[in-house]
Amino acid sequence: MAPRETTMDNATTVGHVAHGHAHDEPHEELGFWRKYIFSLDHKVIGIQYAITGLLFLLFGFCLMMLMRYQLAYPGSPIPLIGGLFSPDKAPGGIMLPEFYNQLGAMHGTIMVFLGVVPLAVGGFGNFVMPLQIGAPDMAFPKLNMLSYWVYFMGGMTMLSSFFVPAGAANSGWTSYPPLSDIATMGQTIWLFGMVFLITSSLLGSVNFIVTIVQLRAKGLSFMRMPFFVWAQLVTAFLLLLAFPPLEAAGVLQLMDRLAGTSFFLPSGLVISGRPLEVAGGGNPLLWQHLFWFLAHPEVYVLVLPAMGIVSEVIANNTRKPLWGYRALVYSVIFLGFMSFVVWAHHMFMTGMGTAMSAFFQTTTMIISIPSVVILTALLLSLWGASIRFTTPMLFALAFLPMFGIGGLTGLPLGLAPPDIHLHDTYYVIAHFHYVVAPGTIFALFAGIYYWFPKATGRKMNDLLGQIHFWGSFICINSVFLPMFIQGLGGMNRRLYDGGMIYTHNAGLLKWNVMIAFAAWGLGLFQIPFIINFFASIKWGTVVDRNPWEATTLEWSAPSPPGHGNFLTEPIVYRGPYEYSVPGAAADFTPQFEPEKA
Amino acid sequence: MHSDPAAIKKSIRTYLMIGAALFVGTVITVLANQVHLAVPLAITVALIIAAIKGSMVAGVFMHLSHEKRWIYGSLLLTVAFFIVLITIPLLSTLDHIGTPIAVPAAAHAPAGH
Amino acid sequence: MNIPYTVEERPDTGLANGKLGIWLFLASEVMLFGALFSTYIILRIGAVEWPHGELSVRLGMINTFVLIGSSVTMVMAWASLKLHDFAKHRLYLLATFVLSGIFLVNKYFEYADHLARGEGPSHSTFLAIYFTLTGLHGLHIIGGMVVMAYFLGPGARMWKKYPEQFTNRIEYTGLYWHFVDLVWIFLFPVLYLL
């Protein structure tokens, strides 16, 4: 994607002016490969992450649309494209259960690890954060480039698994043993893919933390940082400390699958009537502990950047400071910490005793407090505001009730007694999709509409944005709201035909038809977005550096910023949300504007 | 960081002394193992000795004894989560409902593996 | 482009970027090995019986001496640079590299001995966690050796032009190396003695 040519071409930026050591190359134009493919510039890398992440989101979405056809019309041939699938996946276009399981496992894996996090952290974090703190780039630009390409390799590895005999991983994104230990080849490839992705994440999180701590501009104390940066800082710590146990678990599962060990295989395991010929002595719950030790903080990785984006967009479009900045900061730090001690609420049904169960129920209830504080602060920020209903604001506003529903519906899951009924049902699917889909992904859309002008120098089209928003909002609620009903009725997840054999599902399966059409509708409503995104790069309204009249540092750089980001050294004079300051000339006083004499 | 040669020379002496202490500590570890203690006590003693050796490596070789707040803070956080990771799964394994069925593990995997 | 605080320390944090970066990386490594130690504990608690005396305490002890020695030579390699004695630095760095090699050779003998008797990772849970823990640790040793080889080889060129930055890089390598030693200080009693 060629950034729009600006008069910036020959301007020197701060980074150029101060020639430091270890920088011998002349400032000539870089070739195509060094400029766009193997760039060390955080903005290019951020865009690479964002585009790749969006493509994976689209792919994961397509996997889901296939699944939804099977659930709506079990056993009927997939229309139009059914013939494209090989006979070991969908003979005659009719989806095999094995293929359904592959789609399920890979949909989850791709959406979480290849889609949302790379976009939210790799994309938005990389592009926006250094600009918001007034840095010329990330602390370790080469490491940054490396982390993108390792992510890319991980993604390619995951995709390749569809093409091996017996197809992709099919033991859920959670890969529980013993099933995953004995599953087909695709699971091994999944494990190698995860090793790549975890490595990429670790390199990235080190970079993020060092950048935020070390490269803040003059005058940017921690309590003057935009909340988006705080969210990314806490997220980086979550990734840094929570991923390694999953890396270890992945190694252990690879050992089980390739070296014949029994880390997760208990003694006396019998499969298809035959005892498994292994040493035994392993523990399947060990995998669950190590997996969820990561996977629970991971869900906060999914949501924290989104909260950061929503905060920026709300402050900007209410023309008021955010309500309770300190409460937001302390809450997000406390939330990050607590996220490490709640994981076994995913394991209430594993035979856990009452003591540990009580421990995890308690911590889980406690962790809902900072979430509620954050959501309440954002809601209160709307009070008495002059709201500008721009496209990013529509998505940011929708995030609030959607995340609210997602969060509240998590409460019965976090308490063991109701969880007995709800575990592994569509209620769980509805809960977590509400937080991630109309929650996080809406926030990510808000971010795209909001920061697109900074990245390209042009605005996206508002009408297409409104169509995108309203269509998506209605469809996405139509997809997930009925799933609460299905789950409360006892409908199990991960069943390739929805569970036709169970009489208790009789009245619930019909919802699958409506859900399928809503899902396909949701897909159709992304078309205006995709058109808008690419068309605006070429034909969008040209804007200058601060089209939203915002207060944070990134809006002092040119749109798009050049190499080194800022034309003069950024200095911060005040907090991040000085909107409608009494006595000020405009209804916003940017952080970077010097005090009037 | 101290760049004064005299200070560095003093540090070098400390490094060599700590190195010698670590050698001695290793010998003590092995000798302590020869004494047949009950398993819980043996584990405690071994871990205490290892912790002493470890803190010498961390404090002196890694200069952790005079490091900056961000480093201390990050490491403290890490140690807290490390403790959680070691203890909680263990406690969860020990606290369960029902009585498990004991199937003795094969002494080693059947031939052919 | 100049990234601030690559070499000089930022006044309010007192840190150079690389120092904070390497410590954060080591923090993640603590969690990685922590997960494996947690695995060891869970498997041993759940085991009906746990083997003793299957590993050579002698070789383990020798390797412990070797690795501690390499930690001493590593910190001396850094201290020599602070005293601007580049020749001494190279000697100590080479010694560290050689000692690491000796560690790996000993490990090879250990592994070969077990494998020859058909005692691979699949043989028992104890051997599984032994091979995994020491194998991952060994991979970290190899990684460290690669970095040391780089600083003995093409990386050494940086000393002439940017001595302070080079010294910092050796310090960070040292921090990583001491961590690898630290892991072994716990691995040795846990696997070989207890």
Tab-separated table of C-alpha atoms in Angstrom, chain A residues 15-16 18-24 27 136-141 202 206 209-210 213-217 220 237 240-241 244-245 247-248 251-252 255 259-263 279-283 286 290 293 563-564, chain C residues 1-10 12-22 24-25 27-29 31-32 35-36 38-39 42-43 46-47 121-125 128-129 131-132 136 158 161-162 165 169:
chain	number	residue	atom	x	y	z
A	15	GLY	CA	15.136	11.204	14.037
A	16	HIS	CA	17.190	12.390	11.093
A	18	ALA	CA	20.044	13.805	15.679
A	19	HIS	CA	22.591	11.547	14.058
A	20	GLY	CA	23.578	9.045	16.676
A	21	HIS	CA	26.089	6.285	16.746
A	22	ALA	CA	25.526	2.958	15.016
A	23	HIS	CA	23.846	4.609	12.063
A	24	ASP	CA	26.144	4.756	9.070
A	27	HIS	CA	19.717	8.761	3.809
A	136	PRO	CA	10.779	8.064	16.527
A	137	ASP	CA	10.208	4.293	16.344
A	138	MET	CA	10.168	1.217	18.561
A	139	ALA	CA	13.142	0.561	20.844
A	140	PHE	CA	14.279	-2.410	18.765
A	141	PRO	CA	13.252	-1.932	15.114
A	202	LEU	CA	7.437	-12.719	23.079
A	206	VAL	CA	9.674	-7.084	25.066
A	209	ILE	CA	7.447	-2.609	27.216
A	210	VAL	CA	10.927	-1.186	26.598
A	213	VAL	CA	9.200	2.776	29.484
A	214	GLN	CA	12.208	4.251	27.710
A	215	LEU	CA	11.083	6.280	24.708
A	216	ARG	CA	8.360	8.531	26.084
A	217	ALA	CA	8.782	12.126	24.958
A	220	LEU	CA	5.103	12.530	29.049
A	237	PHE	CA	3.163	-7.862	30.303
A	240	LEU	CA	5.376	-11.764	28.190
A	241	LEU	CA	4.615	-13.776	31.296
A	244	PRO	CA	5.827	-19.249	28.056
A	245	PRO	CA	3.866	-21.950	29.931
A	247	GLU	CA	5.163	-22.846	24.848
A	248	ALA	CA	6.318	-25.400	27.406
A	251	VAL	CA	6.816	-28.788	23.621
A	252	LEU	CA	5.438	-31.449	25.958
A	255	MET	CA	7.151	-34.878	22.786
A	259	ALA	CA	8.856	-38.962	20.948
A	260	GLY	CA	6.337	-41.316	22.492
A	261	THR	CA	6.324	-39.745	25.933
A	262	SER	CA	3.298	-39.789	28.232
A	263	PHE	CA	3.233	-36.309	29.729
A	279	ALA	CA	4.675	-45.694	29.599
A	280	GLY	CA	1.690	-43.887	31.075
A	281	GLY	CA	1.858	-41.964	34.318
A	282	GLY	CA	0.871	-38.703	32.664
A	283	ASN	CA	-1.867	-36.235	33.520
A	286	LEU	CA	-1.562	-30.827	33.358
A	290	LEU	CA	-0.665	-24.938	31.359
A	293	PHE	CA	-2.602	-20.319	32.383
A	563	HIS	CA	10.640	8.275	8.722
A	564	GLY	CA	11.264	9.359	12.320
C	1	MET	CA	17.482	7.109	12.602
C	2	ASN	CA	18.667	7.470	16.132
C	3	ILE	CA	16.789	5.586	18.823
C	4	PRO	CA	17.469	7.307	22.159
C	5	TYR	CA	18.985	5.427	25.123
C	6	THR	CA	20.429	2.631	23.013
C	7	VAL	CA	23.743	3.163	24.774
C	8	GLU	CA	23.346	5.964	27.268
C	9	GLU	CA	20.964	5.458	30.172
C	10	ARG	CA	17.639	7.282	30.375
C	12	ASP	CA	14.620	8.725	35.197
C	13	THR	CA	14.720	4.928	34.746
C	14	GLY	CA	18.519	4.639	34.940
C	15	LEU	CA	18.406	2.041	32.183
C	16	ALA	CA	19.613	1.534	28.649
C	17	ASN	CA	17.051	-0.089	26.337
C	18	GLY	CA	18.932	-3.339	25.944
C	19	LYS	CA	19.330	-3.842	29.681
C	20	LEU	CA	15.591	-3.647	30.284
C	21	GLY	CA	14.964	-5.746	27.192
C	22	ILE	CA	17.191	-8.637	28.228
C	24	LEU	CA	12.223	-8.840	30.415
C	25	PHE	CA	13.253	-11.697	28.147
C	27	ALA	CA	11.493	-12.951	33.025
C	28	SER	CA	9.682	-14.837	30.284
C	29	GLU	CA	12.296	-17.601	30.510
C	31	MET	CA	7.980	-18.670	33.341
C	32	LEU	CA	9.051	-21.141	30.655
C	35	ALA	CA	6.094	-24.450	33.687
C	36	LEU	CA	8.434	-27.398	33.231
C	38	SER	CA	5.556	-27.432	37.640
C	39	THR	CA	5.195	-30.345	35.230
C	42	ILE	CA	2.684	-32.752	39.089
C	43	LEU	CA	4.047	-35.878	37.433
C	46	GLY	CA	0.964	-38.469	40.629
C	47	ALA	CA	3.494	-41.237	40.226
C	121	PRO	CA	12.113	-40.209	26.749
C	122	SER	CA	9.294	-42.666	26.083
C	123	HIS	CA	10.710	-45.131	28.566
C	124	SER	CA	9.255	-43.527	31.687
C	125	THR	CA	7.768	-40.260	32.887
C	128	ALA	CA	10.577	-37.910	29.691
C	129	ILE	CA	10.828	-34.878	31.968
C	131	PHE	CA	15.199	-35.314	28.583
C	132	THR	CA	12.777	-32.422	28.083
C	136	LEU	CA	15.528	-27.415	26.479
C	158	MET	CA	31.876	-3.173	16.961
C	161	LYS	CA	33.847	1.933	16.583
C	162	TYR	CA	31.360	1.789	19.453
C	165	GLN	CA	27.692	-0.330	22.950
C	169	ARG	CA	26.040	-6.218	24.440
